[in-house]
Short mmCIF file of C-alpha atoms in Angstrom, two decimals:
data_model
loop_
_atom_site.label_atom_id
_atom_site.label_comp_id
_atom_site.label_asym_id
_atom_site.label_seq_id
_atom_site.Cartn_x
_atom_site.Cartn_y
_atom_site.Cartn_z
CA MET A 1 0.02 0.16 0.12
CA PHE A 2 2.58 2.45 0.90
CA ALA A 3 4.87 1.41 -1.99
CA LYS A 4 1.72 2.19 -4.46
CA LEU A 5 1.23 5.63 -2.58
CA SER A 6 4.97 6.56 -2.78
CA GLU A 7 5.02 5.68 -6.28
CA TRP A 8 1.84 7.51 -7.33
CA LEU A 9 3.40 10.59 -5.12
CA PHE A 10 6.94 10.50 -6.47
CA GLY A 11 6.67 8.34 -9.55
CA GLY A 12 5.57 9.84 -13.01
CA SER A 13 8.70 8.82 -15.02
CA ASP A 14 6.17 8.14 -18.23
CA LEU A 15 4.86 12.01 -17.49
CA ALA A 16 6.60 14.95 -19.05
CA PRO A 17 8.03 17.37 -16.67
CA HIS A 18 6.07 21.34 -16.76
CA GLY A 19 8.87 22.51 -19.06
CA TYR A 20 7.65 20.55 -21.94
CA CYS A 21 4.62 22.26 -21.83
CA LEU A 22 6.78 25.41 -22.28
CA LEU A 23 8.68 24.10 -25.03
CA TRP A 24 11.79 24.49 -22.79
CA GLU A 25 11.71 27.99 -23.69
CA PRO A 26 14.52 29.37 -21.44
CA GLY A 27 12.80 32.87 -20.79
CA LEU A 28 9.49 31.29 -20.13
CA VAL A 29 10.89 28.52 -17.73
CA TRP A 30 13.09 30.78 -15.77
CA LEU A 31 10.21 33.07 -15.30
CA TYR A 32 8.09 30.81 -14.09
CA ALA A 33 10.85 29.49 -11.76
CA ILE A 34 11.81 32.62 -10.30
CA SER A 35 8.27 33.96 -9.66
CA ASP A 36 7.02 30.80 -8.04
CA THR A 37 10.42 30.91 -5.82
CA VAL A 38 9.56 34.08 -4.67
CA ILE A 39 5.79 33.61 -4.06
CA GLY A 40 6.45 30.61 -2.37
CA LEU A 41 9.15 32.07 0.00
CA ALA A 42 7.10 35.01 0.79
CA TYR A 43 4.24 32.74 1.64
CA PHE A 44 6.23 31.17 3.96
CA SER A 45 6.93 34.39 5.60
CA ILE A 46 3.64 35.44 6.27
CA PRO A 47 2.64 32.42 8.58
CA LEU A 48 5.69 32.83 10.54
CA ALA A 49 4.60 36.51 11.49
CA LEU A 50 1.19 35.53 12.01
CA VAL A 51 2.49 33.01 14.34
CA VAL A 52 4.76 35.62 16.39
CA ILE A 53 1.65 38.11 16.29
CA GLY A 54 -0.80 35.14 17.74
CA ARG A 55 2.15 34.25 20.67
CA ARG A 56 2.55 37.71 21.49
CA ARG A 57 -0.68 39.01 21.44
CA GLY A 58 -2.65 36.71 23.93
CA ASP A 59 -5.36 39.26 24.09
CA LEU A 60 -6.15 39.27 20.30
CA VAL A 61 -9.86 38.68 19.13
CA PHE A 62 -10.44 35.77 16.98
CA ARG A 63 -6.78 34.00 17.30
CA PRO A 64 -7.83 30.80 16.05
CA MET A 65 -8.60 32.62 12.66
CA LEU A 66 -4.67 33.31 12.65
CA TRP A 67 -3.85 29.70 12.82
CA LEU A 68 -6.37 28.97 9.90
CA PHE A 69 -4.85 32.03 7.84
CA ALA A 70 -1.30 30.60 8.47
CA ALA A 71 -2.30 26.89 7.30
CA PHE A 72 -3.66 28.26 4.30
CA ILE A 73 -0.94 30.25 3.25
CA LEU A 74 1.63 27.98 4.06
CA ALA A 75 0.12 25.29 2.13
CA CYS A 76 0.02 28.12 -0.94
CA GLY A 77 3.45 28.79 -0.82
CA ALA A 78 4.29 24.68 -0.66
CA THR A 79 2.17 24.33 -4.18
CA HIS A 80 4.33 27.34 -5.68
CA LEU A 81 7.71 25.89 -4.63
CA LEU A 82 6.70 22.45 -6.11
CA ASP A 83 5.54 24.10 -9.32
CA VAL A 84 8.98 25.05 -9.39
CA VAL A 85 10.32 21.33 -8.97
CA THR A 86 7.93 20.08 -11.64
CA LEU A 87 9.58 22.26 -14.20
CA TRP A 88 11.77 19.95 -14.26
CA THR A 89 10.45 16.74 -12.38
CA PRO A 90 7.17 15.63 -13.18
CA LEU A 91 6.04 14.83 -9.39
CA TYR A 92 2.46 15.64 -10.06
CA GLY A 93 1.36 13.23 -7.50
CA LEU A 94 2.87 15.13 -4.71
CA LEU A 95 1.93 18.59 -6.07
CA GLY A 96 -1.61 17.33 -6.52
CA GLY A 97 -1.61 15.93 -2.85
CA VAL A 98 -0.45 19.17 -1.88
CA LYS A 99 -3.05 21.28 -3.81
CA ALA A 100 -5.69 18.99 -2.14
CA LEU A 101 -4.69 20.02 1.45
CA THR A 102 -4.47 23.60 0.37
CA ALA A 103 -7.99 22.97 -1.27
CA ILE A 104 -8.89 21.71 2.42
CA ALA A 105 -7.29 24.60 4.25
CA SER A 106 -8.73 27.22 2.02
CA ALA A 107 -12.45 25.85 2.09
CA ALA A 108 -11.99 25.69 5.93
CA THR A 109 -10.65 29.67 6.25
CA GLY A 110 -13.27 30.48 3.62
CA PHE A 111 -16.11 28.97 5.73
CA ALA A 112 -14.83 30.38 9.10
CA LEU A 113 -14.10 33.55 7.60
CA TRP A 114 -18.07 33.98 6.16
CA ARG A 115 -19.31 32.33 9.41
CA MET A 116 -17.80 35.02 11.53
CA LEU A 117 -18.18 37.80 9.13
CA PRO A 118 -21.00 39.39 11.37
CA SER A 119 -18.51 39.36 14.20
CA PHE A 120 -15.91 40.86 12.28
CA LEU A 121 -18.14 43.55 10.96
CA ALA A 122 -19.49 44.21 14.51
CA LEU A 123 -15.61 45.31 15.57
CA PRO A 124 -15.47 48.91 16.37
CA SER A 125 -13.69 51.22 13.82
CA ALA A 126 -10.84 53.70 14.78
CA ARG A 127 -13.54 56.42 14.96
CA GLN A 128 -15.63 54.49 17.33
CA LEU A 129 -12.81 53.48 19.57
CA ARG A 130 -11.69 57.29 19.87
CA GLU A 131 -15.48 58.37 20.75
CA ALA A 132 -15.44 55.48 23.26
CA ASN A 133 -12.17 56.56 24.61
CA ALA A 134 -13.30 60.19 24.86
CA ALA A 135 -16.37 58.83 26.62
CA LEU A 136 -14.43 56.57 29.14
CA LEU A 137 -12.31 59.53 29.94
CA GLU A 138 -15.11 61.72 30.44
CA SER A 139 -16.90 59.05 32.81
CA GLU A 140 -13.41 59.02 34.69
CA GLU A 141 -13.44 63.04 35.07
CA ARG A 142 -17.10 62.85 36.48
CA LEU A 143 -16.11 59.80 38.74
CA ALA A 144 -13.27 61.77 40.00
CA HIS A 145 -15.07 64.88 40.16
CA ALA A 146 -17.77 62.93 42.21
CA GLN A 147 -15.16 61.33 44.38
CA LYS A 148 -13.45 64.73 45.07
CA MET A 149 -17.14 66.28 45.97
CA GLU A 150 -17.73 63.36 48.52
CA ALA A 151 -14.20 63.83 50.12
CA ILE A 152 -15.20 67.89 50.31
CA GLY A 153 -18.41 66.88 51.77
CA ARG A 154 -16.69 64.65 54.36
CA LEU A 155 -14.05 67.08 55.15
CA THR A 156 -16.70 69.70 55.42
CA GLY A 157 -19.00 67.78 57.56
CA GLY A 158 -16.06 67.08 59.65
CA ILE A 159 -14.97 70.74 60.19
CA ALA A 160 -18.36 71.78 60.67
CA HIS A 161 -19.06 69.06 63.44
CA ASP A 162 -15.96 69.90 65.37
CA PHE A 163 -16.21 73.91 64.99
CA ASN A 164 -20.09 73.87 65.65
CA ASN A 165 -18.85 72.04 69.29
CA VAL A 166 -15.96 74.52 69.76
CA LEU A 167 -18.45 77.50 68.98
CA GLN A 168 -21.04 76.09 71.20
CA VAL A 169 -18.41 75.87 74.25
CA ILE A 170 -17.54 79.66 73.54
CA SER A 171 -21.04 80.87 73.09
CA GLY A 172 -22.27 78.99 75.95
CA SER A 173 -19.58 80.02 78.38
CA VAL A 174 -19.73 83.56 77.36
CA GLY A 175 -23.45 83.61 78.13
CA VAL A 176 -22.46 82.10 81.45
CA ILE A 177 -20.17 84.91 82.18
CA GLU A 178 -22.71 87.58 81.13
CA ARG A 179 -25.13 86.22 83.56
CA GLN A 180 -22.84 85.97 86.59
CA VAL A 181 -21.12 89.41 85.84
CA ALA A 182 -24.88 90.73 85.78
CA ARG A 183 -25.63 88.87 89.17
CA GLY A 184 -22.64 90.60 90.52
CA ARG A 185 -20.98 87.08 90.90
CA GLY A 186 -18.00 87.82 88.85
CA ASN A 187 -15.43 85.92 91.16
CA GLU A 188 -17.49 82.49 89.67
CA ILE A 189 -16.49 82.90 86.01
CA ALA A 190 -13.27 81.18 86.06
CA PRO A 191 -14.56 77.60 84.87
CA SER A 192 -16.25 79.32 81.92
CA ILE A 193 -12.81 81.31 81.11
CA ALA A 194 -11.17 77.80 81.48
CA ALA A 195 -13.85 76.25 79.09
CA ILE A 196 -13.47 79.23 76.29
CA ARG A 197 -9.88 78.85 76.56
CA LYS A 198 -9.80 75.01 76.25
CA ALA A 199 -12.22 75.34 72.97
CA SER A 200 -9.89 77.78 71.43
CA GLY A 201 -7.14 75.47 72.13
CA THR A 202 -8.98 72.84 70.13
CA ALA A 203 -9.94 75.14 67.25
CA SER A 204 -6.33 75.78 66.79
CA ARG A 205 -5.35 72.40 66.79
CA LEU A 206 -8.07 71.38 64.37
CA ILE A 207 -6.80 74.32 61.77
CA ASN A 208 -3.41 73.44 62.13
CA ARG A 209 -4.13 69.62 61.41
CA MET A 210 -5.95 70.82 58.32
CA LEU A 211 -3.32 73.19 57.15
CA ALA A 212 -0.98 70.34 57.67
CA PHE A 213 -2.86 68.00 55.44
CA ALA A 214 -3.33 70.55 52.96
CA ARG A 215 0.67 71.33 53.11
CA ARG A 216 -0.16 75.02 53.89
CA GLN A 217 0.75 74.94 57.56
CA THR A 218 3.71 77.42 58.69
CA LEU A 219 6.83 75.58 59.12
CA GLU A 220 10.04 76.44 60.82
CA PRO A 221 12.40 74.14 59.26
CA ARG A 222 15.87 73.67 60.37
CA LEU A 223 18.90 71.04 60.22
CA ILE A 224 18.12 68.66 62.61
CA ASP A 225 19.74 64.98 63.73
CA PRO A 226 16.68 62.65 63.39
CA ASN A 227 18.52 60.21 66.13
CA ARG A 228 19.12 62.81 68.79
CA LEU A 229 15.46 63.87 68.48
CA ILE A 230 14.13 60.42 68.69
CA LEU A 231 16.09 59.46 71.39
CA GLY A 232 14.91 62.52 73.22
CA LEU A 233 11.58 61.63 72.84
CA GLU A 234 12.02 58.20 74.86
CA GLU A 235 10.63 59.29 78.05
CA MET A 236 7.52 60.72 76.78
CA LEU A 237 6.96 57.92 74.24
CA CYS A 238 7.17 55.34 77.06
CA ARG A 239 4.64 57.51 79.26
CA THR A 240 2.23 57.44 75.84
CA LEU A 241 2.56 53.67 75.16
CA GLY A 242 2.08 52.73 78.63
CA SER A 243 3.70 49.59 80.35
CA ASP A 244 2.36 46.68 78.12
CA VAL A 245 3.98 48.11 74.96
CA ARG A 246 7.67 47.71 74.57
CA LEU A 247 9.51 50.51 72.73
CA ASP A 248 12.38 49.46 70.71
CA LEU A 249 14.68 52.21 69.44
CA GLN A 250 17.04 51.47 66.79
CA PRO A 251 18.81 54.60 65.41
CA GLY A 252 20.72 54.22 62.37
CA GLU A 253 24.48 54.57 62.39
CA GLY A 254 26.04 57.23 60.55
CA CYS A 255 22.39 58.59 59.92
CA TRP A 256 22.32 61.80 57.81
CA ASN A 257 20.52 64.91 59.13
CA VAL A 258 17.07 66.18 57.73
CA VAL A 259 15.85 69.59 56.88
CA CYS A 260 12.39 69.95 58.67
CA ASP A 261 10.47 71.59 61.58
CA PRO A 262 11.53 69.41 64.74
CA SER A 263 8.23 70.16 66.61
CA GLN A 264 6.35 68.77 63.89
CA LEU A 265 8.44 65.98 63.50
CA GLU A 266 7.94 65.31 67.37
CA SER A 267 3.93 65.43 66.57
CA ALA A 268 4.24 63.20 63.91
CA LEU A 269 6.03 60.31 65.92
CA LEU A 270 3.61 60.78 69.15
CA ASN A 271 0.69 60.49 66.92
CA LEU A 272 1.89 57.34 65.24
CA ALA A 273 2.98 56.11 68.76
CA VAL A 274 -0.87 56.88 69.90
CA ASN A 275 -2.14 54.95 67.17
CA ALA A 276 0.10 51.92 67.57
CA ARG A 277 -0.94 51.87 71.25
CA ASP A 278 -4.40 51.83 70.31
CA ALA A 279 -3.99 49.07 67.83
CA MET A 280 -2.43 46.87 70.53
CA PRO A 281 -4.80 46.77 73.21
CA LYS A 282 -3.42 43.53 74.63
CA GLY A 283 0.04 45.10 74.68
CA GLY A 284 2.96 44.59 72.10
CA SER A 285 6.05 46.04 70.72
CA LEU A 286 6.68 49.52 68.82
CA ARG A 287 10.20 49.92 67.04
CA ILE A 288 11.25 53.15 65.59
CA ALA A 289 14.17 52.68 63.45
CA THR A 290 16.32 55.49 61.26
CA ALA A 291 18.01 54.39 58.24
CA ASN A 292 19.97 56.23 55.17
CA ARG A 293 18.20 55.44 51.88
CA ARG A 294 19.84 56.47 48.38
CA GLY A 295 17.85 56.88 45.25
CA VAL A 296 14.44 56.46 46.61
CA THR A 297 11.43 56.76 44.62
CA ASP A 298 8.07 58.10 45.63
CA LEU A 299 5.62 55.38 44.21
CA ALA A 300 2.42 58.14 44.54
CA ASP A 301 4.56 60.44 42.38
CA PRO A 302 6.11 58.92 39.21
CA GLY A 303 7.04 62.49 37.98
CA ARG A 304 9.39 62.94 41.29
CA ARG A 305 13.28 62.07 40.50
CA PRO A 306 14.64 59.47 42.76
CA ALA A 307 16.83 61.15 45.61
CA ASP A 308 18.57 60.53 48.80
CA TYR A 309 16.14 60.28 51.97
CA VAL A 310 16.38 59.38 55.97
CA GLU A 311 14.00 56.91 56.75
CA ILE A 312 12.22 56.91 59.87
CA GLU A 313 10.33 53.54 60.33
CA VAL A 314 7.36 52.97 63.02
CA THR A 315 6.39 49.54 63.18
CA ASP A 316 3.71 48.08 65.48
CA THR A 317 2.61 44.42 66.51
CA GLY A 318 -1.02 45.66 66.33
CA PHE A 319 -3.96 44.46 64.49
CA GLY A 320 -3.16 45.58 61.25
CA MET A 321 -5.35 47.31 58.76
CA GLU A 322 -7.44 45.78 55.63
CA PRO A 323 -6.80 47.01 52.51
CA GLU A 324 -9.93 49.05 52.11
CA VAL A 325 -8.75 50.88 55.42
CA LEU A 326 -5.12 51.31 54.05
CA ARG A 327 -6.49 52.99 50.83
CA ARG A 328 -8.24 55.55 52.71
CA ALA A 329 -5.74 55.80 55.52
CA PHE A 330 -4.39 59.45 54.61
CA GLU A 331 -7.86 60.87 53.95
CA PRO A 332 -8.79 63.71 56.53
CA PHE A 333 -11.23 62.66 59.11
CA PHE A 334 -11.20 59.00 58.22
CA THR A 335 -10.86 57.05 61.17
CA THR A 336 -11.85 53.34 62.49
CA LYS A 337 -11.82 54.40 65.86
CA PRO A 338 -15.43 54.80 67.57
CA THR A 339 -17.10 58.24 67.81
CA GLY A 340 -15.18 60.61 69.91
CA LYS A 341 -12.24 58.60 69.98
CA GLY A 342 -10.36 60.04 67.41
CA THR A 343 -10.52 62.75 64.85
CA GLY A 344 -9.13 60.92 61.68
CA LEU A 345 -6.64 63.83 61.45
CA GLY A 346 -3.65 62.09 62.61
CA LEU A 347 -2.07 60.34 59.43
CA SER A 348 -3.58 62.92 57.11
CA GLN A 349 -1.52 65.50 59.07
CA ILE A 350 1.71 63.25 58.84
CA TYR A 351 1.33 63.06 55.08
CA GLY A 352 0.83 66.96 54.55
CA PHE A 353 3.89 67.39 56.58
CA ALA A 354 6.07 64.97 54.86
CA ARG A 355 4.95 66.18 51.56
CA GLN A 356 5.57 69.95 52.59
CA SER A 357 9.11 69.24 53.79
CA GLY A 358 10.16 67.71 50.58
CA GLY A 359 9.53 64.08 51.73
CA PHE A 360 6.83 61.36 51.49
CA VAL A 361 5.28 58.81 53.66
CA ARG A 362 4.48 55.23 52.97
CA ILE A 363 2.19 52.72 54.82
CA ASP A 364 1.94 48.78 54.97
CA SER A 365 -0.05 46.41 56.69
CA ARG A 366 -0.65 42.81 57.34
CA PRO A 367 -4.26 42.43 59.28
CA GLY A 368 -3.77 40.53 62.32
CA GLU A 369 -0.04 41.15 62.30
CA TRP A 370 1.65 44.47 62.03
CA THR A 371 1.38 47.85 60.56
CA SER A 372 4.65 49.90 59.21
CA VAL A 373 4.62 53.59 58.56
CA ARG A 374 7.83 54.92 56.80
CA LEU A 375 8.42 58.51 56.84
CA TYR A 376 10.98 59.87 54.29
CA LEU A 377 12.42 63.30 54.91
CA PRO A 378 15.37 64.93 52.62
CA GLY A 379 19.01 63.87 54.05
CA GLU A 380 21.79 66.23 54.33
CA GLU A 381 25.22 64.72 55.14
CA ARG A 382 26.71 67.84 56.08
CA PRO A 383 27.26 68.07 60.20
CA LEU A 384 25.26 70.44 62.33
CA LEU A 385 27.10 74.01 62.87
CA ALA A 386 27.28 75.25 66.38
CA SER A 387 24.39 77.98 65.27
CA GLU A 388 21.98 75.11 64.44
CA GLU A 389 22.13 73.16 67.59
CA GLU A 390 19.06 73.54 69.78
CA PRO A 391 19.14 77.22 71.53
CA VAL A 392 19.46 76.80 75.52
CA PRO A 393 17.40 79.33 77.52
CA ALA A 394 18.67 81.42 79.64
CA ALA A 395 17.34 84.10 82.00
CA VAL A 396 18.58 87.69 81.08
CA ASP A 397 17.14 91.01 81.45
CA SER A 398 15.74 91.99 78.05
CA THR A 399 16.18 94.88 76.29
CA CYS A 400 12.58 96.29 76.45
CA GLY A 401 12.56 95.48 80.16
CA ASN A 402 15.10 98.31 80.28
CA GLY A 403 12.82 100.66 78.47
CA GLY A 404 13.36 99.75 74.75
CA LYS A 405 11.10 100.12 71.54
CA ALA A 406 9.05 97.54 69.83
CA LEU A 407 7.54 98.23 66.43
CA LEU A 408 4.34 96.46 66.14
CA VAL A 409 2.76 96.00 62.93
CA GLU A 410 -0.78 94.54 62.46
CA ASP A 411 -3.82 95.67 60.35
CA GLN A 412 -6.68 94.38 62.71
CA ILE A 413 -7.25 96.89 65.23
CA GLU A 414 -8.51 94.32 68.00
CA VAL A 415 -5.27 92.02 67.45
CA ARG A 416 -3.19 94.95 67.54
CA MET A 417 -4.51 96.36 70.86
CA LEU A 418 -4.15 92.87 72.51
CA VAL A 419 -0.64 92.15 71.30
CA ALA A 420 0.35 95.99 72.15
CA ALA A 421 -0.97 95.43 75.76
CA ALA A 422 1.08 92.29 76.00
CA LEU A 423 4.61 94.06 74.86
CA GLU A 424 3.71 96.71 77.26
CA GLY A 425 3.48 94.11 80.23
CA VAL A 426 6.94 92.77 79.31
CA GLY A 427 8.44 96.60 79.67
CA CYS A 428 8.24 97.68 75.95
CA THR A 429 7.44 100.97 74.35
CA VAL A 430 5.23 100.25 71.57
CA VAL A 431 5.03 101.91 68.43
CA GLN A 432 1.93 100.97 66.67
CA ALA A 433 1.55 100.61 62.47
CA GLU A 434 -1.70 99.89 60.98
CA ASP A 435 0.06 98.77 57.55
CA SER A 436 3.39 98.23 56.08
CA SER A 437 4.00 101.21 54.31
CA GLU A 438 3.81 103.22 57.54
CA ALA A 439 6.01 100.26 59.33
CA LEU A 440 8.65 100.81 56.54
CA ALA A 441 8.90 104.66 57.00
CA ILE A 442 9.49 103.87 60.66
CA LEU A 443 12.10 101.33 59.85
CA GLN A 444 14.18 103.52 57.09
CA SER A 445 14.09 106.33 59.69
CA ASP A 446 16.71 106.97 62.66
CA ALA A 447 14.40 106.16 65.37
CA PRO A 448 15.84 103.69 67.67
CA LEU A 449 14.14 100.26 67.88
CA ASP A 450 14.99 97.12 69.67
CA LEU A 451 12.10 94.76 68.22
CA LEU A 452 10.05 94.11 65.14
CA VAL A 453 6.57 92.30 65.83
CA THR A 454 4.70 92.18 62.54
CA ASP A 455 1.76 90.14 60.78
CA VAL A 456 2.68 88.41 58.03
CA GLY A 457 -0.50 88.75 55.95
CA LEU A 458 -0.44 92.55 55.66
CA PRO A 459 -2.05 94.27 52.61
CA GLY A 460 0.84 95.75 49.98
CA ILE A 461 4.09 94.79 51.31
CA SER A 462 3.57 91.35 53.25
CA GLY A 463 4.92 90.87 56.76
CA ARG A 464 8.00 88.79 55.29
CA GLN A 465 9.18 91.67 52.79
CA LEU A 466 8.88 93.96 56.09
CA ALA A 467 11.01 91.49 57.79
CA GLU A 468 13.53 91.24 54.88
CA ALA A 469 13.73 94.96 54.71
CA ALA A 470 14.28 95.32 58.71
CA GLN A 471 17.20 92.65 58.22
CA ALA A 472 18.89 94.82 55.51
CA SER A 473 18.71 98.32 57.54
CA ARG A 474 18.88 96.75 61.34
CA ARG A 475 20.97 94.04 61.06
CA GLY A 476 20.43 91.51 64.22
CA MET A 477 17.24 93.24 65.39
CA PRO A 478 15.08 90.25 66.71
CA ILE A 479 11.85 90.18 64.42
CA LEU A 480 8.71 88.25 65.49
CA LEU A 481 6.32 87.05 62.47
CA ILE A 482 3.05 86.23 63.78
CA THR A 483 0.54 84.55 61.36
CA GLY A 484 -2.90 82.74 61.37
CA TYR A 485 -2.37 81.55 57.76
CA ALA A 486 0.83 82.43 55.96
CA GLY A 487 0.08 80.39 52.74
CA ARG A 488 3.12 80.39 50.58
CA SER A 489 4.60 83.76 51.73
CA LEU A 490 6.94 82.02 54.12
CA ASP A 491 8.12 79.46 51.98
CA GLY A 492 12.09 79.24 51.65
CA LEU A 493 12.21 81.74 54.44
CA ARG A 494 16.19 81.38 55.28
CA ALA A 495 16.29 80.55 59.11
CA GLU A 496 17.87 83.32 61.00
CA PRO A 497 18.77 83.61 64.81
CA ASN A 498 16.90 86.71 65.25
CA VAL A 499 14.04 85.59 63.20
CA GLU A 500 11.08 83.59 64.88
CA ILE A 501 7.59 82.86 64.04
CA LEU A 502 4.30 82.74 66.40
CA LEU A 503 1.34 81.21 64.91
CA LYS A 504 -2.28 82.61 65.81
CA PRO A 505 -4.19 82.05 68.09
CA PHE A 506 -1.65 82.48 70.84
CA THR A 507 -2.03 83.28 74.15
CA LEU A 508 -0.66 86.36 75.95
CA ASP A 509 1.49 84.21 78.19
CA GLU A 510 2.91 82.75 74.87
CA LEU A 511 3.50 85.76 73.48
CA GLU A 512 5.40 87.34 76.27
CA GLN A 513 7.63 84.39 76.87
CA LYS A 514 8.52 84.61 73.20
CA VAL A 515 9.33 88.20 73.18
CA GLU A 516 11.39 87.71 76.49
CA ALA A 517 13.41 84.78 74.88
CA MET A 518 14.16 86.43 71.81
CA LEU A 519 15.11 89.82 73.57
CA GLY A 520 17.35 88.00 76.07
CA ARG A 521 19.08 86.42 73.04
CA ALA A 522 19.88 89.74 71.26
CA ALA A 523 20.91 91.03 74.75
CA ARG A 524 23.68 88.36 75.20
CA ALA A 525 24.66 88.82 71.63
CA GLY A 526 25.05 92.47 71.95
#
């Protein structure tokens, strides 16, 4: 049987080759040979390209059609190459068999193509794809806008809730004071005054946390040693965590210094310690470690170039966070704690502080096992200078206490009167200016001045510009900038020993202590 099949395929000695039909005309023979060879080789290359496409693009629709087309074109290529052979050798049986296979492949391909024609026609055109993409982008924008509005609504609701509570305390306490004074019982208003003071402090902290999240808080950055700061917090951290939580401090060897506001970094670490304690009601351990990290990339901001950071890692062995909670961890007013047990601003404040300081923060967690917050702050390898060390307070008679003059610049009269009274209370003679133009004229005059106290948000020339003018004309004079919200006006402000910032609202005691400390340092330097 196989012998007969072989004879049929490869026999044919009694048949004339195809060249005989062309009368062995050299031009025609070689034209046929070269053309069929090129066509056959081209047909063989097409299936190879289709196979590469099909293997590399597993997401393509109608992939089986690729294999049918590949088989059909491969068979076509084989018939053309056999046409070249049969010019000189009469292998017509083999050629017929290959053509039969080609007929089967072409019939199957044609059948499949017609059957799938409606599906092919249903494929979207390039124009339809562009329109669909445009609609998708529009829907994504609407979704993002809706999510943003939801976040704003939640933020507004949280602010309204907390501020209404604060205002209720203040208005209620003022009513009590008014009634007690009307009844001639002014000596019984102390509790109401204490309640107002506490409510004011609560409102101030809430505003500061909101500004921190929005990266608009007023920072006083300077070069600090993170290891020294963390070790200095050890006692306070132990008191915060309690006896059931073991504190493990691991300061990195050779850790770089960082430029940030030290008070905000302390606040961030204490916030994380409180969160860790609440996550470990049955006790556990809290590790705070520092390390240098080179070429770190902020995954949340791909546009930011890799840089060198100091990593401050805070890891607890608490109950961890579920993925949904982890995703929303930095949202303001989002909290998993019971009502009244948390504001939902702790992590958002840390997020804003890190961003405003030129760094970023990452948080990872495994439910039921641990949570790790890593704070990345820009590192500097240069050492601390003597002028950058933490100042040591000392009791020294101030210049104003000896009859010196203070220039006070504040455009709101009620605030100006309160601050002027406090400055006079520490022995200063106060020269008041309602705006920066009036203050600038005084600074540029020959009038003796020992202190400048100015609001930052002044109309026209800002308090910062006024301070820079004072530094130029009266080198070394103490300058106190007071602000409720400075926006970006203090960004890049160079730290000077004679320039300090006091945030509103402040108590008169805080103002007096700040002024006395500044004047004391100026007296020692003079």
